[in-house]
Tab-separated table of C-alpha atoms in Angstrom:
chain	number	residue	atom	x	y	z
A	5	UNK	CA	-17.286	31.606	20.519
A	6	UNK	CA	-19.907	32.444	17.919
A	7	UNK	CA	-19.571	33.454	14.309
A	8	UNK	CA	-20.532	37.008	15.208
A	9	UNK	CA	-17.943	37.581	17.928
A	10	UNK	CA	-15.726	40.607	17.561
A	11	UNK	CA	-11.976	40.456	17.841
A	12	UNK	CA	-10.817	42.836	20.549
A	13	UNK	CA	-7.218	43.891	21.092
A	14	UNK	CA	-6.337	45.502	24.403
A	15	UNK	CA	-2.978	47.262	24.788
A	16	UNK	CA	-1.207	44.730	22.620
A	17	UNK	CA	2.540	45.151	22.364
A	18	UNK	CA	5.309	43.235	20.662
A	19	UNK	CA	9.023	43.597	21.220
A	20	UNK	CA	11.732	41.953	19.127
A	21	UNK	CA	15.131	41.969	20.817
A	22	UNK	CA	14.470	45.293	22.497
A	23	UNK	CA	12.889	46.867	19.419
A	24	UNK	CA	9.233	47.738	19.898
A	25	UNK	CA	7.262	46.628	16.842
A	26	UNK	CA	3.838	47.288	18.392
A	27	UNK	CA	2.988	49.569	21.300
A	28	UNK	CA	-0.332	49.612	23.173
A	29	UNK	CA	-2.460	48.644	20.221
A	30	UNK	CA	-6.142	48.637	21.143
A	31	UNK	CA	-8.901	48.237	18.595
A	32	UNK	CA	-11.852	46.032	17.737
A	33	UNK	CA	-12.437	44.178	14.500
A	34	UNK	CA	-16.147	43.541	14.051
A	35	UNK	CA	-17.797	40.792	12.017
A	36	UNK	CA	-19.565	41.672	8.779
A	37	UNK	CA	-17.054	44.422	8.142
A	38	UNK	CA	-13.755	44.665	6.293
A	39	UNK	CA	-11.137	46.314	8.483
A	40	UNK	CA	-8.127	47.740	6.688
A	41	UNK	CA	-4.864	48.079	8.582
A	42	UNK	CA	-2.731	50.699	6.896
A	43	UNK	CA	0.656	52.179	7.541
A	44	UNK	CA	4.083	52.737	6.053
A	45	UNK	CA	6.757	50.030	5.945
A	46	UNK	CA	7.858	49.030	9.430
A	47	UNK	CA	4.661	50.320	11.038
A	48	UNK	CA	3.934	46.893	12.553
A	49	UNK	CA	1.135	45.759	10.232
A	50	UNK	CA	2.529	42.298	9.540
A	51	UNK	CA	3.399	41.814	13.215
A	52	UNK	CA	-0.185	42.660	14.082
A	53	UNK	CA	-1.448	40.146	11.569
A	54	UNK	CA	0.963	37.560	12.986
A	55	UNK	CA	-0.515	38.107	16.433
A	56	UNK	CA	-4.067	37.841	15.120
A	57	UNK	CA	-3.141	34.595	13.365
A	58	UNK	CA	-1.812	33.203	16.703
A	59	UNK	CA	1.599	32.507	15.145
A	60	UNK	CA	3.263	35.437	16.908
A	61	UNK	CA	2.643	35.725	20.646
A	62	UNK	CA	2.221	39.293	21.892
A	63	UNK	CA	4.741	40.575	24.435
A	64	UNK	CA	2.015	42.541	26.215
A	65	UNK	CA	-1.744	42.918	26.227
A	66	UNK	CA	-4.407	40.486	25.100
A	67	UNK	CA	-6.450	39.532	22.088
A	68	UNK	CA	-9.961	38.298	22.826
A	69	UNK	CA	-12.295	36.716	20.338
A	70	UNK	CA	-15.621	36.395	22.059
A	71	UNK	CA	-14.821	34.356	25.137
A	72	UNK	CA	-11.602	32.976	23.744
A	73	UNK	CA	-8.174	34.391	24.356
A	74	UNK	CA	-6.067	34.180	21.211
A	75	UNK	CA	-2.673	32.638	21.821
A	76	UNK	CA	-0.249	30.125	20.502
A	77	UNK	CA	-2.150	27.055	21.686
A	78	UNK	CA	-5.555	28.591	21.094
A	79	UNK	CA	-8.313	26.387	19.718
A	80	UNK	CA	-9.322	29.449	17.709
A	81	UNK	CA	-6.525	28.734	15.258
A	82	UNK	CA	-8.711	26.264	13.374
A	83	UNK	CA	-11.207	29.093	12.788
A	84	UNK	CA	-8.711	31.414	11.122
A	85	UNK	CA	-7.993	31.736	7.416
A	86	UNK	CA	-4.882	33.534	6.184
A	87	UNK	CA	-3.978	34.811	2.729
A	88	UNK	CA	-0.547	36.376	2.404
A	89	UNK	CA	1.458	37.665	-0.517
A	90	UNK	CA	2.982	34.197	-0.742
A	91	UNK	CA	0.444	31.473	-1.577
A	92	UNK	CA	1.240	29.223	1.407
A	93	UNK	CA	1.048	26.110	-0.740
A	94	UNK	CA	3.270	23.270	-1.896
A	95	UNK	CA	4.528	24.103	-5.370
A	96	UNK	CA	5.190	20.499	-6.331
A	97	UNK	CA	1.615	19.418	-5.618
A	98	UNK	CA	-1.291	20.151	-7.912
A	99	UNK	CA	-4.040	22.545	-6.856
A	100	UNK	CA	-6.322	19.623	-6.050
A	101	UNK	CA	-3.661	17.821	-4.014
A	102	UNK	CA	-2.860	20.977	-2.070
A	103	UNK	CA	-6.466	21.600	-1.129
A	104	UNK	CA	-7.156	17.956	-0.349
A	105	UNK	CA	-4.113	17.837	1.928
A	106	UNK	CA	-5.177	20.905	3.881
A	107	UNK	CA	-8.804	19.752	4.017
A	108	UNK	CA	-7.562	16.503	5.559
A	109	UNK	CA	-5.362	18.363	8.033
A	110	UNK	CA	-8.391	20.424	9.070
A	111	UNK	CA	-10.364	17.236	9.557
A	112	UNK	CA	-12.951	18.150	6.921
A	113	UNK	CA	-15.159	15.221	5.948
A	114	UNK	CA	-15.061	14.322	2.247
A	115	UNK	CA	-11.860	16.312	1.793
A	116	UNK	CA	-11.533	15.601	-1.924
A	117	UNK	CA	-15.085	16.751	-2.645
A	118	UNK	CA	-14.550	19.896	-0.601
A	119	UNK	CA	-11.341	20.596	-2.526
A	120	UNK	CA	-13.188	20.225	-5.838
A	121	UNK	CA	-15.955	22.556	-4.680
A	122	UNK	CA	-13.459	25.221	-3.642
A	123	UNK	CA	-11.526	24.881	-6.902
A	124	UNK	CA	-14.749	25.424	-8.810
A	125	UNK	CA	-15.510	28.465	-6.689
A	126	UNK	CA	-12.194	30.142	-7.482
A	127	UNK	CA	-12.240	29.118	-11.130
A	128	UNK	CA	-9.407	26.613	-11.067
A	129	UNK	CA	-11.363	23.415	-11.679
A	130	UNK	CA	-9.972	23.059	-15.196
A	131	UNK	CA	-6.326	23.285	-14.197
A	132	UNK	CA	-6.505	21.509	-10.861
A	133	UNK	CA	-5.499	17.992	-11.743
A	134	UNK	CA	-2.280	18.054	-13.689
A	135	UNK	CA	-0.143	21.141	-13.274
A	136	UNK	CA	1.951	21.641	-10.159
A	137	UNK	CA	0.990	24.799	-8.277
A	138	UNK	CA	4.449	26.291	-8.873
A	139	UNK	CA	3.584	26.703	-12.570
A	140	UNK	CA	0.587	28.902	-11.790
A	141	UNK	CA	0.527	32.586	-12.612
A	142	UNK	CA	0.407	35.055	-9.737
A	143	UNK	CA	-3.336	35.477	-10.160
A	144	UNK	CA	-3.987	31.753	-10.148
A	145	UNK	CA	-1.776	31.269	-7.102
A	146	UNK	CA	-3.776	33.863	-5.206
A	147	UNK	CA	-7.031	32.185	-6.216
A	148	UNK	CA	-5.682	28.907	-4.928
A	149	UNK	CA	-4.423	30.590	-1.753
A	150	UNK	CA	-7.892	31.977	-1.123
A	151	UNK	CA	-9.447	28.570	-1.743
A	152	UNK	CA	-7.033	27.093	0.805
A	153	UNK	CA	-7.832	29.795	3.323
A	154	UNK	CA	-11.596	29.309	2.939
A	155	UNK	CA	-11.577	25.491	2.937
A	156	UNK	CA	-12.637	25.208	6.557
A	157	UNK	CA	-15.035	28.170	6.487
A	158	UNK	CA	-13.033	30.312	8.895
A	159	UNK	CA	-14.775	32.993	10.897
A	160	UNK	CA	-11.728	35.243	10.925
A	161	UNK	CA	-10.020	36.015	7.619
A	162	UNK	CA	-6.647	37.716	7.521
A	163	UNK	CA	-5.232	39.167	4.324
A	164	UNK	CA	-1.647	40.401	4.062
A	165	UNK	CA	-1.160	42.377	0.845
A	166	UNK	CA	-3.227	39.835	-1.080
A	167	UNK	CA	-3.443	41.962	-4.218
A	168	UNK	CA	0.304	42.641	-4.476
A	169	UNK	CA	1.382	42.070	-8.101
A	170	UNK	CA	-2.117	41.074	-9.190
A	171	UNK	CA	-3.346	42.451	-12.505
A	172	UNK	CA	-6.451	44.692	-12.450
A	173	UNK	CA	-8.781	41.768	-13.241
A	174	UNK	CA	-7.261	39.726	-10.409
A	175	UNK	CA	-7.497	42.648	-7.996
A	176	UNK	CA	-11.147	43.214	-8.922
A	177	UNK	CA	-11.906	39.519	-8.407
A	178	UNK	CA	-10.245	39.621	-5.003
A	179	UNK	CA	-12.276	42.663	-4.034
A	180	UNK	CA	-15.471	40.789	-4.909
A	181	UNK	CA	-14.352	37.860	-2.764
A	182	UNK	CA	-13.546	40.130	0.165
A	183	UNK	CA	-17.009	41.621	-0.122
A	184	UNK	CA	-18.573	38.162	-0.206
A	185	UNK	CA	-16.748	37.129	2.957
A	186	UNK	CA	-17.770	40.355	4.684
A	187	UNK	CA	-21.396	39.770	3.684
A	188	UNK	CA	-21.153	36.241	5.076
A	189	UNK	CA	-20.580	37.825	8.499
A	190	UNK	CA	-16.906	36.986	8.907
A	191	UNK	CA	-14.335	39.183	10.602
A	192	UNK	CA	-12.126	40.330	7.711
A	193	UNK	CA	-8.827	42.097	8.374
A	194	UNK	CA	-6.908	43.414	5.381
A	195	UNK	CA	-3.334	44.678	5.633
A	196	UNK	CA	-2.385	46.668	2.579
A	197	UNK	CA	-0.438	49.559	1.122
A	198	UNK	CA	-3.006	49.953	-1.603
A	199	UNK	CA	-5.257	52.788	-0.417
A	200	UNK	CA	-7.547	52.480	-3.441
A	201	UNK	CA	-8.182	48.808	-2.704
A	202	UNK	CA	-8.731	49.546	0.977
A	203	UNK	CA	-11.149	52.362	0.180
A	204	UNK	CA	-13.155	50.073	-2.089
A	205	UNK	CA	-13.991	47.529	0.607
A	206	UNK	CA	-13.161	48.831	4.076
A	207	UNK	CA	-15.630	50.350	6.490
A	208	UNK	CA	-13.127	50.331	9.322
A	209	UNK	CA	-9.632	51.718	9.056
A	210	UNK	CA	-6.756	51.395	11.502
A	211	UNK	CA	-3.632	53.375	10.678
A	212	UNK	CA	-0.374	52.345	12.332
A	213	UNK	CA	2.752	54.433	12.564
A	214	UNK	CA	5.889	53.214	14.311
A	215	UNK	CA	3.923	50.470	16.012
A	216	UNK	CA	1.213	52.724	17.413
A	217	UNK	CA	-2.392	53.241	16.342
A	218	UNK	CA	-2.599	56.800	15.046
A	219	UNK	CA	-6.107	56.512	13.618
A	220	UNK	CA	-9.006	54.138	14.241
A	221	UNK	CA	-12.321	54.901	12.619
A	222	UNK	CA	-15.388	53.137	11.281
A	223	UNK	CA	-17.730	54.637	8.689
A	224	UNK	CA	-20.938	52.875	7.746
A	225	UNK	CA	-20.721	53.882	4.095
A	226	UNK	CA	-17.007	53.244	3.799
A	227	UNK	CA	-14.235	55.681	2.941
A	228	UNK	CA	-13.797	57.283	-0.427
A	229	UNK	CA	-10.351	56.924	-1.974
A	230	UNK	CA	-9.647	60.663	-1.737
A	231	UNK	CA	-10.710	60.812	1.898
A	232	UNK	CA	-8.603	57.819	2.777
A	233	UNK	CA	-5.563	59.195	0.977
A	234	UNK	CA	-5.881	62.517	2.806
A	235	UNK	CA	-6.398	60.802	6.135
A	236	UNK	CA	-3.439	58.506	5.584
A	237	UNK	CA	-1.141	61.358	4.568
A	238	UNK	CA	-2.150	63.395	7.577
A	239	UNK	CA	-1.679	60.575	10.078
A	240	UNK	CA	1.522	59.103	8.732
A	241	UNK	CA	3.095	62.365	7.513
A	242	UNK	CA	3.547	60.628	4.147
B	26	UNK	CA	-1.313	27.806	-17.962
B	27	UNK	CA	-4.594	29.249	-19.248
B	28	UNK	CA	-5.194	32.328	-17.139
B	29	UNK	CA	-8.481	32.835	-18.975
B	30	UNK	CA	-9.762	29.604	-17.544
B	31	UNK	CA	-8.849	30.794	-14.095
B	32	UNK	CA	-10.638	34.078	-14.637
B	33	UNK	CA	-13.805	32.209	-15.467
B	34	UNK	CA	-14.349	31.379	-11.829
B	35	UNK	CA	-17.867	31.252	-10.551
B	36	UNK	CA	-18.893	34.370	-8.680
B	37	UNK	CA	-18.359	34.533	-4.986
B	38	UNK	CA	-22.074	34.468	-4.413
B	39	UNK	CA	-22.231	30.845	-5.572
B	40	UNK	CA	-19.914	29.781	-2.814
B	41	UNK	CA	-18.959	26.166	-2.269
B	42	UNK	CA	-21.380	24.265	-0.058
B	43	UNK	CA	-20.831	24.482	3.669
B	44	UNK	CA	-18.574	21.949	5.275
B	45	UNK	CA	-19.667	19.521	7.914
B	46	UNK	CA	-18.174	20.290	11.342
B	47	UNK	CA	-14.530	19.251	11.168
B	48	UNK	CA	-13.460	16.178	13.078
B	49	UNK	CA	-9.843	16.455	14.158
B	50	UNK	CA	-7.825	13.648	12.593
B	51	UNK	CA	-6.005	11.339	14.971
B	52	UNK	CA	-2.418	12.186	15.866
B	53	UNK	CA	-1.037	9.227	13.915
B	54	UNK	CA	-3.107	10.174	10.886
B	55	UNK	CA	-1.697	13.701	11.023
B	56	UNK	CA	1.836	12.313	11.177
B	57	UNK	CA	1.123	9.963	8.272
B	58	UNK	CA	-0.302	12.782	6.131
B	59	UNK	CA	2.687	15.037	6.655
B	60	UNK	CA	5.098	12.197	5.881
B	61	UNK	CA	3.095	11.011	2.862
B	62	UNK	CA	3.016	14.559	1.499
B	63	UNK	CA	6.808	14.821	1.720
B	64	UNK	CA	7.356	11.412	0.147
B	65	UNK	CA	4.903	12.180	-2.647
B	66	UNK	CA	6.728	15.398	-3.474
B	67	UNK	CA	10.062	13.595	-3.358
B	68	UNK	CA	8.752	10.761	-5.523
B	69	UNK	CA	7.917	13.327	-8.214
B	70	UNK	CA	11.244	15.135	-8.213
B	71	UNK	CA	13.574	12.511	-6.703
B	72	UNK	CA	15.801	15.517	-6.232
B	73	UNK	CA	16.886	14.909	-2.646
B	74	UNK	CA	17.106	11.145	-2.951
B	75	UNK	CA	19.259	11.307	-6.089
B	76	UNK	CA	21.649	13.806	-4.490
B	77	UNK	CA	21.909	11.851	-1.262
B	78	UNK	CA	22.521	8.554	-3.036
B	79	UNK	CA	25.088	10.037	-5.389
B	80	UNK	CA	27.004	11.618	-2.541
B	81	UNK	CA	26.881	8.479	-0.403
B	82	UNK	CA	28.186	6.312	-3.262
B	83	UNK	CA	30.962	8.794	-4.039
B	84	UNK	CA	32.082	8.824	-0.397
B	85	UNK	CA	32.234	5.025	-0.271
B	86	UNK	CA	34.063	4.815	-3.591
B	87	UNK	CA	36.645	7.408	-2.539
B	88	UNK	CA	37.362	5.446	0.634
B	89	UNK	CA	37.498	2.217	-1.323
B	90	UNK	CA	40.233	3.666	-3.531
B	91	UNK	CA	42.184	4.538	-0.405
B	92	UNK	CA	41.656	1.378	1.640
B	93	UNK	CA	41.085	-1.490	-0.786
B	94	UNK	CA	44.433	-2.534	-2.215
B	95	UNK	CA	44.466	-5.773	-4.171
B	96	UNK	CA	42.782	-8.483	-2.109
B	97	UNK	CA	43.428	-6.708	1.180
B	98	UNK	CA	40.309	-5.397	2.908
B	99	UNK	CA	40.233	-2.666	5.536
B	100	UNK	CA	39.777	-3.753	9.164
B	101	UNK	CA	36.227	-3.796	10.477
B	102	UNK	CA	36.443	-0.463	12.413
B	103	UNK	CA	37.491	1.268	9.198
B	104	UNK	CA	34.661	-0.321	7.200
B	105	UNK	CA	32.181	0.668	9.886
B	106	UNK	CA	33.587	4.198	9.963
B	107	UNK	CA	33.264	4.552	6.188
B	108	UNK	CA	29.669	3.341	6.301
B	109	UNK	CA	28.691	5.803	9.030
B	110	UNK	CA	30.562	8.724	7.498
B	111	UNK	CA	28.630	8.126	4.266
B	112	UNK	CA	25.370	7.991	6.264
B	113	UNK	CA	26.154	11.271	8.016
B	114	UNK	CA	27.321	13.113	4.895
B	115	UNK	CA	24.395	12.043	2.719
B	116	UNK	CA	21.956	12.527	5.591
B	117	UNK	CA	23.162	16.080	6.116
B	118	UNK	CA	22.396	16.880	2.485
B	119	UNK	CA	18.894	15.447	2.906
B	120	UNK	CA	18.290	17.331	6.129
B	121	UNK	CA	19.427	20.565	4.516
B	122	UNK	CA	16.500	20.253	2.112
B	123	UNK	CA	13.933	18.842	4.535
B	124	UNK	CA	12.119	22.136	5.051
B	125	UNK	CA	12.720	23.616	1.602
B	126	UNK	CA	9.197	22.719	0.536
B	127	UNK	CA	7.787	24.444	3.581
B	128	UNK	CA	9.885	27.553	2.997
B	129	UNK	CA	9.044	27.938	-0.689
B	130	UNK	CA	5.773	29.808	-0.976
B	131	UNK	CA	5.515	30.050	2.828
B	132	UNK	CA	3.721	26.706	3.043
B	133	UNK	CA	5.022	26.485	6.601
B	134	UNK	CA	2.626	29.266	7.607
B	135	UNK	CA	-0.360	27.344	6.254
B	136	UNK	CA	0.842	24.224	7.990
B	137	UNK	CA	1.320	25.992	11.322
B	138	UNK	CA	-2.064	27.674	11.019
B	139	UNK	CA	-3.813	24.350	10.506
B	140	UNK	CA	-4.962	22.510	13.623
B	141	UNK	CA	-2.245	19.914	13.038
B	142	UNK	CA	-0.232	19.490	16.202
B	143	UNK	CA	3.365	20.705	16.102
B	144	UNK	CA	4.499	17.319	17.320
B	145	UNK	CA	2.704	15.667	14.398
B	146	UNK	CA	4.377	18.022	11.935
B	147	UNK	CA	7.762	17.254	13.467
B	148	UNK	CA	7.231	13.510	13.549
B	149	UNK	CA	5.857	13.516	9.999
B	150	UNK	CA	8.927	15.350	8.725
B	151	UNK	CA	11.123	13.027	10.759
B	152	UNK	CA	9.439	9.921	9.347
B	153	UNK	CA	9.860	11.128	5.762
B	154	UNK	CA	13.522	12.011	6.349
B	155	UNK	CA	14.227	8.647	7.958
B	156	UNK	CA	12.516	6.863	5.049
B	157	UNK	CA	14.690	8.669	2.497
B	158	UNK	CA	17.861	8.017	4.475
B	159	UNK	CA	17.018	4.333	4.803
B	160	UNK	CA	16.650	3.999	1.037
B	161	UNK	CA	20.148	5.436	0.641
B	162	UNK	CA	21.442	3.146	3.375
B	163	UNK	CA	20.214	0.072	1.492
B	164	UNK	CA	22.529	1.083	-1.356
B	165	UNK	CA	25.318	1.928	1.082
B	166	UNK	CA	25.094	-1.373	2.924
B	167	UNK	CA	25.175	-3.284	-0.343
B	168	UNK	CA	28.247	-1.336	-1.474
B	169	UNK	CA	30.008	-1.750	1.850
B	170	UNK	CA	29.390	-5.483	1.740
B	171	UNK	CA	30.609	-5.679	-1.832
B	172	UNK	CA	33.734	-3.569	-1.444
B	173	UNK	CA	34.861	-4.030	2.145
B	174	UNK	CA	33.471	-6.976	4.080
B	175	UNK	CA	31.274	-9.977	3.360
B	176	UNK	CA	30.433	-10.009	7.088
B	177	UNK	CA	28.026	-7.150	6.437
B	178	UNK	CA	25.741	-9.588	4.605
B	179	UNK	CA	26.113	-12.209	7.339
B	180	UNK	CA	25.104	-9.751	10.065
B	181	UNK	CA	22.620	-7.866	7.927
B	182	UNK	CA	19.758	-7.863	10.445
B	183	UNK	CA	21.859	-6.506	13.301
B	184	UNK	CA	23.663	-3.976	11.105
B	185	UNK	CA	20.304	-2.815	9.743
B	186	UNK	CA	18.966	-2.389	13.295
B	187	UNK	CA	21.933	-0.173	14.186
B	188	UNK	CA	21.482	1.834	11.009
B	189	UNK	CA	17.749	2.342	11.583
B	190	UNK	CA	18.276	3.437	15.189
B	191	UNK	CA	21.197	5.699	14.313
B	192	UNK	CA	19.235	7.241	11.468
B	193	UNK	CA	16.272	8.021	13.731
B	194	UNK	CA	18.492	9.778	16.261
B	195	UNK	CA	20.431	11.638	13.577
B	196	UNK	CA	17.270	12.803	11.799
B	197	UNK	CA	15.554	13.680	15.106
B	198	UNK	CA	18.222	16.272	15.868
B	199	UNK	CA	18.637	17.252	12.235
B	200	UNK	CA	14.952	18.034	11.691
B	201	UNK	CA	14.971	20.464	14.615
B	202	UNK	CA	18.052	22.285	13.329
B	203	UNK	CA	16.721	22.234	9.786
B	204	UNK	CA	13.502	23.874	11.022
B	205	UNK	CA	15.479	26.393	13.074
B	206	UNK	CA	17.497	27.343	9.992
B	207	UNK	CA	14.441	27.553	7.764
B	208	UNK	CA	14.989	31.214	6.956
B	209	UNK	CA	18.743	31.347	7.347
B	210	UNK	CA	20.712	32.090	4.197
B	211	UNK	CA	23.729	30.085	5.292
B	212	UNK	CA	21.717	27.128	6.530
B	213	UNK	CA	23.789	24.532	4.648
B	214	UNK	CA	26.956	25.561	6.473
B	215	UNK	CA	25.265	26.148	9.807
B	216	UNK	CA	23.393	22.847	9.748
B	217	UNK	CA	26.560	20.752	9.697
B	218	UNK	CA	28.253	23.019	12.227
B	219	UNK	CA	25.406	22.704	14.705
B	220	UNK	CA	24.510	19.114	13.998
B	221	UNK	CA	27.820	17.264	14.021
B	222	UNK	CA	28.886	17.940	17.618
B	223	UNK	CA	25.522	16.704	18.873
B	224	UNK	CA	25.397	13.521	16.838
B	225	UNK	CA	28.837	12.334	17.986
B	226	UNK	CA	27.310	9.767	20.396
B	227	UNK	CA	25.215	8.343	17.569
B	228	UNK	CA	28.176	7.998	15.219
B	229	UNK	CA	30.350	6.441	17.930
B	230	UNK	CA	27.630	3.960	18.897
B	231	UNK	CA	26.787	3.129	15.300
B	232	UNK	CA	30.383	2.723	14.152
B	233	UNK	CA	31.499	0.753	17.227
B	234	UNK	CA	28.465	-1.523	17.098
B	235	UNK	CA	28.859	-2.129	13.379
B	236	UNK	CA	32.590	-2.833	13.754
B	237	UNK	CA	31.890	-5.399	16.456
B	238	UNK	CA	29.282	-7.089	14.279
B	239	UNK	CA	31.427	-7.346	11.163
B	240	UNK	CA	34.655	-8.359	12.874
B	241	UNK	CA	35.978	-11.087	10.530
B	242	UNK	CA	37.466	-13.217	13.334
B	243	UNK	CA	34.940	-13.104	16.176
B	244	UNK	CA	31.888	-10.866	16.043
B	245	UNK	CA	31.212	-9.335	19.464
B	246	UNK	CA	27.436	-9.707	19.621
B	247	UNK	CA	27.189	-8.630	23.262
B	248	UNK	CA	29.126	-5.461	22.544
B	249	UNK	CA	26.924	-4.726	19.559
B	250	UNK	CA	23.831	-5.326	21.705
B	251	UNK	CA	25.081	-2.728	24.184
B	252	UNK	CA	25.483	-0.126	21.421
B	253	UNK	CA	22.043	-1.008	20.061
B	254	UNK	CA	20.486	-0.389	23.473
B	255	UNK	CA	22.519	2.791	23.785
B	256	UNK	CA	21.080	4.015	20.474
B	257	UNK	CA	17.530	3.211	21.625
B	258	UNK	CA	18.097	5.409	24.695
B	259	UNK	CA	19.633	8.199	22.604
B	260	UNK	CA	16.705	8.030	20.164
B	261	UNK	CA	14.164	8.343	22.966
B	262	UNK	CA	15.996	11.383	24.342
B	263	UNK	CA	16.531	13.076	20.964
B	264	UNK	CA	12.997	12.489	19.694
B	265	UNK	CA	11.511	13.748	22.972
B	266	UNK	CA	13.712	16.844	22.901
B	267	UNK	CA	12.857	17.323	19.233
B	268	UNK	CA	9.122	17.321	19.921
B	269	UNK	CA	9.647	19.770	22.756
B	270	UNK	CA	11.939	22.106	20.818
B	271	UNK	CA	10.206	22.059	17.447
B	272	UNK	CA	7.483	24.656	18.054
B	273	UNK	CA	9.702	27.442	19.391
B	274	UNK	CA	12.311	26.949	16.679
B	275	UNK	CA	9.885	26.721	13.787
B	276	UNK	CA	7.931	29.801	14.849
B	277	UNK	CA	11.131	31.677	15.608
B	278	UNK	CA	10.062	32.599	19.117
């Protein structure tokens, strides 16, 4: 696999106890582009992200990343970064300890130095040493979550409502980071309800409704907020 | 916490330097890191250890009020039973909290997304749980020796071997159920309900072996050896099954 490989889904389906969460989802997420996955609650967005992260096996179809097939035991897992609405960190450990632990688990050489570098990047160097992560504000937790997700320089970045409950400054910062990762040539998939945020960064939009893709479009210049709102309302009947 | 300091982060453009190609840590190193992380967190809060120890001591004291009358001491099977009941009760409390740290903040997702093998995660959690239980068992053994039978001190090595083996088997099953109940609201009730029927062989072997060792008249060392070997076999089976079952239960598939 190379850093420029696209992530291709072919007729992916997921069934939970007879309930179909995803049905025949086919799309391609390209590198150097932010893809926004939109849809109302229960549309299957988080399930889709779970499949892309390799933590949820699809019931049907396949997910290919270059020559690799994404699955539970896939070696691609080490190339994926995930930022959810929960920080995915140990609250009792400090920011530095959290990042050092995950850097070690990823087998990164000089884990402590890498953790320091990432803390500096997300602006947490001053608060890294003493305070447990559970005492961090929502904005700081998300910064730390992003630092954890980027530790190993993943080629695929998955974001699940990362800006939920962030203040405007935090949301703007996150948007800048998303843009930076896109410019670095990574595959960036963003699941969100926030159409404004999606319109600001996404050049590819996939709209899900009841587990099915009801719209899949790329635009080189991106989507304006008004256009995206109209498109979303039309496709989801919202 | 100074949010302003956090907002002063360097721009994304000045990204951290690239990392050297990762070298997967050895399996044992992965296990050690998971266990060390759990023990470090516990060392800071001492929350689980304090609760387990308190409960274990209370159980032993309650039984001592019932069975120790004047100079009379309970027979060895009763002493052994009290010791193992205290181990099981306090261990259940510890197991109920084993995956709390992973659940809070969804750290489990980050852990499962890392290249760390599922078996290493399981064995790391198991090692940390066993370590905590053994600390409690040091206190328990001392109390049992003090209150019920001075033979406990005489046979300390053999009793300790039984306790270590029993604890490994108990925690091996318990860690799997604790992971399975990670997102269950009634996990405290369900854990004991699921766990106790399966650990019956461990409790029987541990209690019988301990009773034979601390018999005041004639310790049955051969009998105790049999139960020790039995526990080794049970541990091998339970740990193997635990490694096999951990991934599907922790991912909920």
